[in-house]
GROMACS .gro file of C-alpha atoms in nm:
model
  311
    1SER     CA    1   1.556   0.826  -1.521
    2GLY     CA    2   1.659   1.148  -1.689
    3ASN     CA    3   2.031   1.101  -1.655
    4CYS     CA    4   2.041   0.762  -1.828
    5GLY     CA    5   1.940   0.923  -2.157
    6LEU     CA    6   2.200   1.195  -2.118
    7PHE     CA    7   2.474   0.935  -2.059
    8LEU     CA    8   2.392   0.792  -2.402
    9GLY     CA    9   2.399   1.128  -2.576
   10ALA     CA   10   2.022   1.170  -2.593
   11ASP     CA   11   1.817   1.474  -2.501
   12VAL     CA   12   1.547   1.440  -2.238
   13ARG     CA   13   1.190   1.566  -2.253
   14PHE     CA   14   0.984   1.573  -1.937
   15VAL     CA   15   0.609   1.511  -1.908
   16ASP     CA   16   0.403   1.664  -1.629
   17ILE     CA   17   0.231   1.451  -1.367
   18ARG     CA   18  -0.126   1.372  -1.272
   19SER     CA   19  -0.234   1.593  -0.983
   20ASP     CA   20  -0.364   1.296  -0.782
   21THR     CA   21  -0.125   0.999  -0.829
   22PHE     CA   22   0.182   1.218  -0.902
   23CYS     CA   23   0.280   0.974  -1.179
   24MET     CA   24   0.330   1.070  -1.544
   25ASP     CA   25   0.010   1.194  -1.708
   26PRO     CA   26  -0.034   0.979  -2.021
   27LYS     CA   27  -0.269   1.240  -2.167
   28LYS     CA   28   0.029   1.478  -2.188
   29LEU     CA   29   0.272   1.218  -2.319
   30GLU     CA   30   0.184   1.244  -2.687
   31LYS     CA   31   0.289   1.610  -2.707
   32ALA     CA   32   0.641   1.526  -2.585
   33ILE     CA   33   0.706   1.265  -2.855
   34THR     CA   34   0.903   1.347  -3.170
   35LYS     CA   35   1.032   1.140  -3.462
   36LYS     CA   36   1.357   1.102  -3.268
   37THR     CA   37   1.200   0.962  -2.950
   38LYS     CA   38   1.357   0.625  -2.861
   39ALA     CA   39   1.217   0.543  -2.517
   40ILE     CA   40   0.954   0.641  -2.263
   41ILE     CA   41   1.045   0.602  -1.894
   42PRO     CA   42   0.740   0.639  -1.667
   43VAL     CA   43   0.810   0.634  -1.292
   44ASP     CA   44   0.601   0.445  -1.036
   45PHE     CA   45   0.622   0.729  -0.789
   46SER     CA   46   0.618   0.632  -0.420
   47GLY     CA   47   0.531   0.270  -0.505
   48GLN     CA   48   0.201   0.319  -0.688
   49PRO     CA   49   0.222   0.190  -1.048
   50CYS     CA   50   0.180   0.449  -1.320
   51ASP     CA   51  -0.089   0.433  -1.592
   52ILE     CA   52   0.116   0.175  -1.778
   53ASP     CA   53  -0.161   0.056  -2.014
   54GLU     CA   54  -0.208   0.407  -2.149
   55VAL     CA   55   0.168   0.463  -2.172
   56ASN     CA   56   0.214   0.134  -2.359
   57ALA     CA   57  -0.064   0.228  -2.602
   58VAL     CA   58   0.107   0.555  -2.692
   59ALA     CA   59   0.443   0.379  -2.724
   60LYS     CA   60   0.302   0.109  -2.951
   61LYS     CA   61   0.145   0.371  -3.175
   62HIS     CA   62   0.486   0.530  -3.231
   63GLY     CA   63   0.705   0.219  -3.214
   64ILE     CA   64   0.882   0.330  -2.894
   65THR     CA   65   1.033   0.117  -2.617
   66VAL     CA   66   0.886   0.153  -2.267
   67ILE     CA   67   1.122   0.125  -1.968
   68GLN     CA   68   0.916   0.126  -1.648
   69ASP     CA   69   1.106   0.283  -1.358
   70ALA     CA   70   0.988   0.063  -1.073
   71ALA     CA   71   1.260   0.166  -0.828
   72HIS     CA   72   0.978   0.239  -0.580
   73SER     CA   73   0.732  -0.036  -0.672
   74LEU     CA   74   0.888  -0.379  -0.630
   75GLY     CA   75   0.603  -0.603  -0.512
   76ALA     CA   76   0.329  -0.367  -0.632
   77SER     CA   77   0.057  -0.474  -0.874
   78TYR     CA   78  -0.142  -0.316  -1.157
   79LYS     CA   79  -0.483  -0.460  -1.249
   80GLY     CA   80  -0.384  -0.784  -1.080
   81LYS     CA   81  -0.051  -0.813  -1.264
   82PRO     CA   82   0.285  -0.777  -1.087
   83VAL     CA   83   0.509  -0.484  -1.168
   84GLY     CA   84   0.793  -0.620  -1.377
   85SER     CA   85   0.565  -0.786  -1.633
   86LEU     CA   86   0.402  -0.472  -1.773
   87ALA     CA   87   0.661  -0.298  -1.995
   88ASP     CA   88   0.933  -0.383  -2.247
   89MET     CA   89   1.182  -0.347  -1.963
   90THR     CA   90   1.140  -0.273  -1.594
   91ILE     CA   91   1.408  -0.153  -1.354
   92PHE     CA   92   1.418  -0.211  -0.979
   93SER     CA   93   1.642  -0.048  -0.719
   94PHE     CA   94   1.815  -0.229  -0.433
   95HIS     CA   95   1.948   0.085  -0.263
   96PRO     CA   96   1.959   0.049   0.118
   97VAL     CA   97   1.636   0.246   0.172
   98LYS     CA   98   1.435   0.058  -0.090
   99LEU     CA   99   1.190  -0.229  -0.036
  100ILE     CA  100   1.472  -0.483  -0.030
  101THR     CA  101   1.844  -0.418  -0.059
  102THR     CA  102   2.165  -0.570  -0.189
  103GLY     CA  103   2.363  -0.285  -0.036
  104GLU     CA  104   2.345  -0.091  -0.364
  105GLY     CA  105   2.258  -0.141  -0.728
  106GLY     CA  106   1.951  -0.275  -0.897
  107MET     CA  107   1.807  -0.505  -1.161
  108VAL     CA  108   1.641  -0.490  -1.502
  109VAL     CA  109   1.386  -0.749  -1.617
  110THR     CA  110   1.234  -0.817  -1.958
  111ASN     CA  111   1.029  -1.082  -2.139
  112ASP     CA  112   1.182  -0.980  -2.474
  113LYS     CA  113   1.453  -1.227  -2.585
  114ALA     CA  114   1.631  -0.974  -2.807
  115LEU     CA  115   1.645  -0.715  -2.528
  116ASP     CA  116   1.758  -0.986  -2.285
  117ALA     CA  117   2.053  -1.069  -2.510
  118LYS     CA  118   2.147  -0.702  -2.546
  119LEU     CA  119   2.126  -0.644  -2.171
  120LYS     CA  120   2.353  -0.937  -2.099
  121LEU     CA  121   2.610  -0.799  -2.343
  122PHE     CA  122   2.573  -0.450  -2.200
  123ARG     CA  123   2.648  -0.557  -1.843
  124THR     CA  124   2.973  -0.742  -1.928
  125HIS     CA  125   3.186  -0.528  -2.161
  126GLY     CA  126   2.987  -0.644  -2.465
  127ILE     CA  127   3.165  -0.980  -2.441
  128THR     CA  128   3.004  -1.319  -2.501
  129ASN     CA  129   3.091  -1.683  -2.563
  130ASP     CA  130   2.737  -1.765  -2.674
  131GLU     CA  131   2.783  -1.966  -2.995
  132ALA     CA  132   2.454  -1.847  -3.141
  133LEU     CA  133   2.550  -1.482  -3.099
  134MET     CA  134   2.906  -1.531  -3.227
  135SER     CA  135   2.806  -1.729  -3.535
  136GLY     CA  136   2.731  -1.415  -3.729
  137ALA     CA  137   3.087  -1.294  -3.676
  138GLN     CA  138   3.262  -1.585  -3.855
  139LEU     CA  139   3.534  -1.469  -4.094
  140ALA     CA  140   3.668  -1.626  -4.412
  141ASP     CA  141   4.014  -1.791  -4.416
  142ASN     CA  142   4.296  -1.539  -4.379
  143GLU     CA  143   4.052  -1.248  -4.335
  144GLY     CA  144   4.081  -1.016  -4.039
  145PRO     CA  145   4.302  -1.095  -3.738
  146TRP     CA  146   4.272  -1.475  -3.771
  147LYS     CA  147   4.477  -1.699  -4.001
  148THR     CA  148   4.182  -1.941  -3.994
  149ASN     CA  149   3.816  -1.911  -3.906
  150PRO     CA  150   3.726  -1.832  -3.546
  151PRO     CA  151   3.618  -2.149  -3.366
  152THR     CA  152   3.263  -2.262  -3.441
  153LYS     CA  153   3.234  -2.389  -3.082
  154ALA     CA  154   3.294  -2.158  -2.789
  155GLY     CA  155   3.531  -2.359  -2.571
  156TRP     CA  156   3.801  -2.109  -2.485
  157TYR     CA  157   3.677  -1.860  -2.743
  158TYR     CA  158   3.483  -1.541  -2.676
  159ASP     CA  159   3.420  -1.225  -2.871
  160MET     CA  160   3.324  -0.864  -2.807
  161LEU     CA  161   3.018  -0.778  -3.012
  162ALA     CA  162   2.931  -0.435  -2.872
  163LEU     CA  163   3.060  -0.168  -2.636
  164GLY     CA  164   2.937  -0.255  -2.288
  165PHE     CA  165   3.010  -0.180  -1.925
  166ASN     CA  166   3.120  -0.372  -1.617
  167PHE     CA  167   2.783  -0.384  -1.440
  168ARG     CA  168   2.793  -0.721  -1.265
  169ILE     CA  169   2.654  -0.756  -0.915
  170THR     CA  170   2.880  -0.935  -0.667
  171ASP     CA  171   2.807  -1.281  -0.524
  172MET     CA  172   2.797  -1.134  -0.173
  173GLN     CA  173   2.534  -0.879  -0.280
  174CYS     CA  174   2.332  -1.157  -0.444
  175ALA     CA  175   2.338  -1.359  -0.122
  176LEU     CA  176   2.202  -1.060   0.069
  177GLY     CA  177   1.943  -0.986  -0.198
  178LEU     CA  178   1.813  -1.342  -0.214
  179ASN     CA  179   1.770  -1.346   0.162
  180GLN     CA  180   1.590  -1.010   0.147
  181LEU     CA  181   1.366  -1.135  -0.132
  182LYS     CA  182   1.228  -1.404   0.100
  183LYS     CA  183   1.110  -1.123   0.330
  184LEU     CA  184   0.962  -0.898   0.061
  185GLU     CA  185   0.601  -1.007   0.111
  186LYS     CA  186   0.626  -0.949   0.487
  187PHE     CA  187   0.796  -0.611   0.439
  188ILE     CA  188   0.529  -0.486   0.198
  189ALA     CA  189   0.243  -0.614   0.415
  190ARG     CA  190   0.378  -0.410   0.705
  191ARG     CA  191   0.425  -0.101   0.487
  192ARG     CA  192   0.064  -0.129   0.373
  193ARG     CA  193  -0.061  -0.151   0.731
  194ILE     CA  194   0.142   0.158   0.826
  195ALA     CA  195   0.011   0.347   0.522
  196ALA     CA  196  -0.348   0.252   0.609
  197ARG     CA  197  -0.294   0.376   0.965
  198TYR     CA  198  -0.158   0.707   0.838
  199THR     CA  199  -0.440   0.749   0.587
  200ALA     CA  200  -0.707   0.687   0.851
  201ALA     CA  201  -0.542   0.932   1.090
  202PHE     CA  202  -0.525   1.215   0.836
  203ALA     CA  203  -0.866   1.153   0.678
  204GLY     CA  204  -1.028   1.441   0.864
  205CYS     CA  205  -0.729   1.674   0.877
  206ALA     CA  206  -0.797   2.022   0.744
  207GLN     CA  207  -0.427   2.101   0.706
  208ALA     CA  208  -0.310   1.797   0.506
  209SER     CA  209  -0.437   1.534   0.265
  210ALA     CA  210  -0.335   1.169   0.239
  211PRO     CA  211  -0.204   1.018  -0.087
  212PHE     CA  212  -0.463   0.915  -0.347
  213GLN     CA  213  -0.460   0.551  -0.457
  214GLU     CA  214  -0.620   0.409  -0.771
  215LYS     CA  215  -0.849   0.113  -0.695
  216ASP     CA  216  -0.708  -0.106  -0.974
  217ARG     CA  217  -0.352  -0.109  -0.836
  218GLU     CA  218  -0.174  -0.189  -0.510
  219SER     CA  219   0.117   0.025  -0.400
  220SER     CA  220   0.425  -0.115  -0.230
  221TRP     CA  221   0.444   0.212  -0.031
  222HIS     CA  222   0.810   0.291  -0.064
  223LEU     CA  223   0.719   0.646   0.038
  224TYR     CA  224   0.423   0.808   0.211
  225MET     CA  225   0.376   1.175   0.126
  226LEU     CA  226   0.124   1.418   0.264
  227GLN     CA  227   0.014   1.722   0.071
  228LEU     CA  228   0.007   2.014   0.311
  229LYS     CA  229  -0.276   2.261   0.266
  230LEU     CA  230  -0.058   2.565   0.318
  231ASP     CA  231  -0.345   2.810   0.270
  232LYS     CA  232  -0.506   2.667   0.585
  233MET     CA  233  -0.190   2.677   0.794
  234LYS     CA  234  -0.024   2.954   0.990
  235LYS     CA  235   0.321   2.809   0.929
  236SER     CA  236   0.532   2.740   0.624
  237ARG     CA  237   0.638   2.391   0.527
  238ARG     CA  238   0.991   2.476   0.635
  239GLN     CA  239   0.869   2.562   0.985
  240VAL     CA  240   0.673   2.236   1.009
  241PHE     CA  241   0.969   2.040   0.874
  242ASP     CA  242   1.213   2.196   1.120
  243GLU     CA  243   0.979   2.147   1.416
  244LEU     CA  244   0.926   1.780   1.335
  245ARG     CA  245   1.296   1.715   1.282
  246ALA     CA  246   1.369   1.885   1.616
  247ASP     CA  247   1.113   1.652   1.774
  248GLY     CA  248   1.297   1.348   1.637
  249ILE     CA  249   1.052   1.277   1.355
  250GLY     CA  250   1.240   1.183   1.037
  251VAL     CA  251   1.029   1.371   0.785
  252HIS     CA  252   1.167   1.455   0.442
  253VAL     CA  253   1.061   1.608   0.110
  254HIS     CA  254   1.065   1.388  -0.201
  255TYR     CA  255   1.157   1.519  -0.459
  256ILE     CA  256   1.267   1.844  -0.614
  257PRO     CA  257   1.135   1.836  -0.974
  258MET     CA  258   1.420   1.747  -1.208
  259HIS     CA  259   1.362   2.040  -1.441
  260LEU     CA  260   1.434   2.278  -1.150
  261LEU     CA  261   1.777   2.127  -1.076
  262ARG     CA  262   2.061   2.350  -1.194
  263TYR     CA  263   2.207   2.106  -1.445
  264TYR     CA  264   1.874   2.067  -1.626
  265ARG     CA  265   1.795   2.437  -1.601
  266GLU     CA  266   2.127   2.531  -1.759
  267ARG     CA  267   2.131   2.257  -2.022
  268PHE     CA  268   1.771   2.276  -2.140
  269GLY     CA  269   1.661   2.621  -2.024
  270HIS     CA  270   1.392   2.494  -1.789
  271LYS     CA  271   1.230   2.730  -1.542
  272ARG     CA  272   0.946   2.747  -1.293
  273GLY     CA  273   0.614   2.719  -1.465
  274ASP     CA  274   0.725   2.464  -1.724
  275PHE     CA  275   0.558   2.173  -1.540
  276PRO     CA  276   0.311   2.333  -1.300
  277LEU     CA  277   0.157   2.017  -1.153
  278ALA     CA  278   0.495   1.869  -1.059
  279GLU     CA  279   0.587   2.201  -0.901
  280ALA     CA  280   0.257   2.227  -0.712
  281TYR     CA  281   0.307   1.875  -0.576
  282TYR     CA  282   0.660   1.956  -0.461
  283ASP     CA  283   0.564   2.285  -0.297
  284ALA     CA  284   0.318   2.108  -0.066
  285ALA     CA  285   0.486   1.770  -0.015
  286LEU     CA  286   0.597   1.631   0.320
  287THR     CA  287   0.725   1.273   0.342
  288LEU     CA  288   0.653   1.080   0.661
  289PRO     CA  289   0.866   0.793   0.793
  290ILE     CA  290   0.757   0.450   0.668
  291PHE     CA  291   0.958   0.131   0.710
  292PRO     CA  292   0.873  -0.222   0.828
  293ALA     CA  293   1.038  -0.192   1.169
  294MET     CA  294   0.804   0.090   1.274
  295THR     CA  295   0.560  -0.007   1.548
  296ASP     CA  296   0.203   0.117   1.571
  297GLU     CA  297   0.319   0.336   1.859
  298ASP     CA  298   0.585   0.489   1.630
  299VAL     CA  299   0.319   0.563   1.370
  300ASP     CA  300   0.088   0.721   1.626
  301ARG     CA  301   0.372   0.938   1.754
  302VAL     CA  302   0.442   1.063   1.400
  303VAL     CA  303   0.072   1.138   1.346
  304ALA     CA  304   0.042   1.328   1.674
  305ALA     CA  305   0.352   1.534   1.604
  306VAL     CA  306   0.246   1.622   1.250
  307LEU     CA  307  -0.105   1.724   1.357
  308LYS     CA  308   0.029   1.934   1.642
  309SER     CA  309   0.277   2.116   1.419
  310ALA     CA  310   0.044   2.164   1.120
  311ARG     CA  311  -0.239   2.301   1.333
   0.00000   0.00000   0.00000
């Protein structure tokens, strides 16, 4: 989400997170906006939709486009509405570990006809044979590279209207993705059952807390992260992590805050303390395995191992 702006020559300003949902805090968004701000990209972290109504309100006030990063939240809902229908544009990821996969890549959706046309140009070298789009590029006789007007009907004719890329998904990937899409509802239902089992198991744990979920939204549970209460533990997170990995439990830590990565530190001068809530989340985070093929016995084994190590 940060890199895409840099690829286009833009600077990136980060906004700290809420301490409970770990999504962008819309109350802190306004301070990050300048007269040069072109887009806001809130992330649906772990699969729980961000506070998109509040983000949209700020964006509308300033005339800014909202691109919802829903790489984690395909199939999630916000106030009864599906993710993908809530922002000017929404992006989904089909990476192999995501909710469904095409092997790699992703998708962008929009209800805005003008953005739709631009996206279609952007993905295919900026080339089109759409007569409506090309009509504005008609030239007078003997003007430009043609001896006569460009054709008024497409036929064999096409034109390049903008500088685009070669971002087309393959037919084989589409076949895989369409088959996966049929299973999405089943996949998410299983993820939600696993998450509920985890949350119930850690409800009374003094050493860790389960993820907070807003009542007006349903997560797709791409990730399940505990927050370790390190002040109540005799071990560091690294020790717990190493013990669990040695026991065959595929725990992880998602993610290092972007402003602490070397590229962003060196380019923008970021340092620890710039976004304290994101840093506090990261310092205590431990991601547990969650995927549809897990059995209840698998989940119970993870719970037992985590409790044993943390205590």
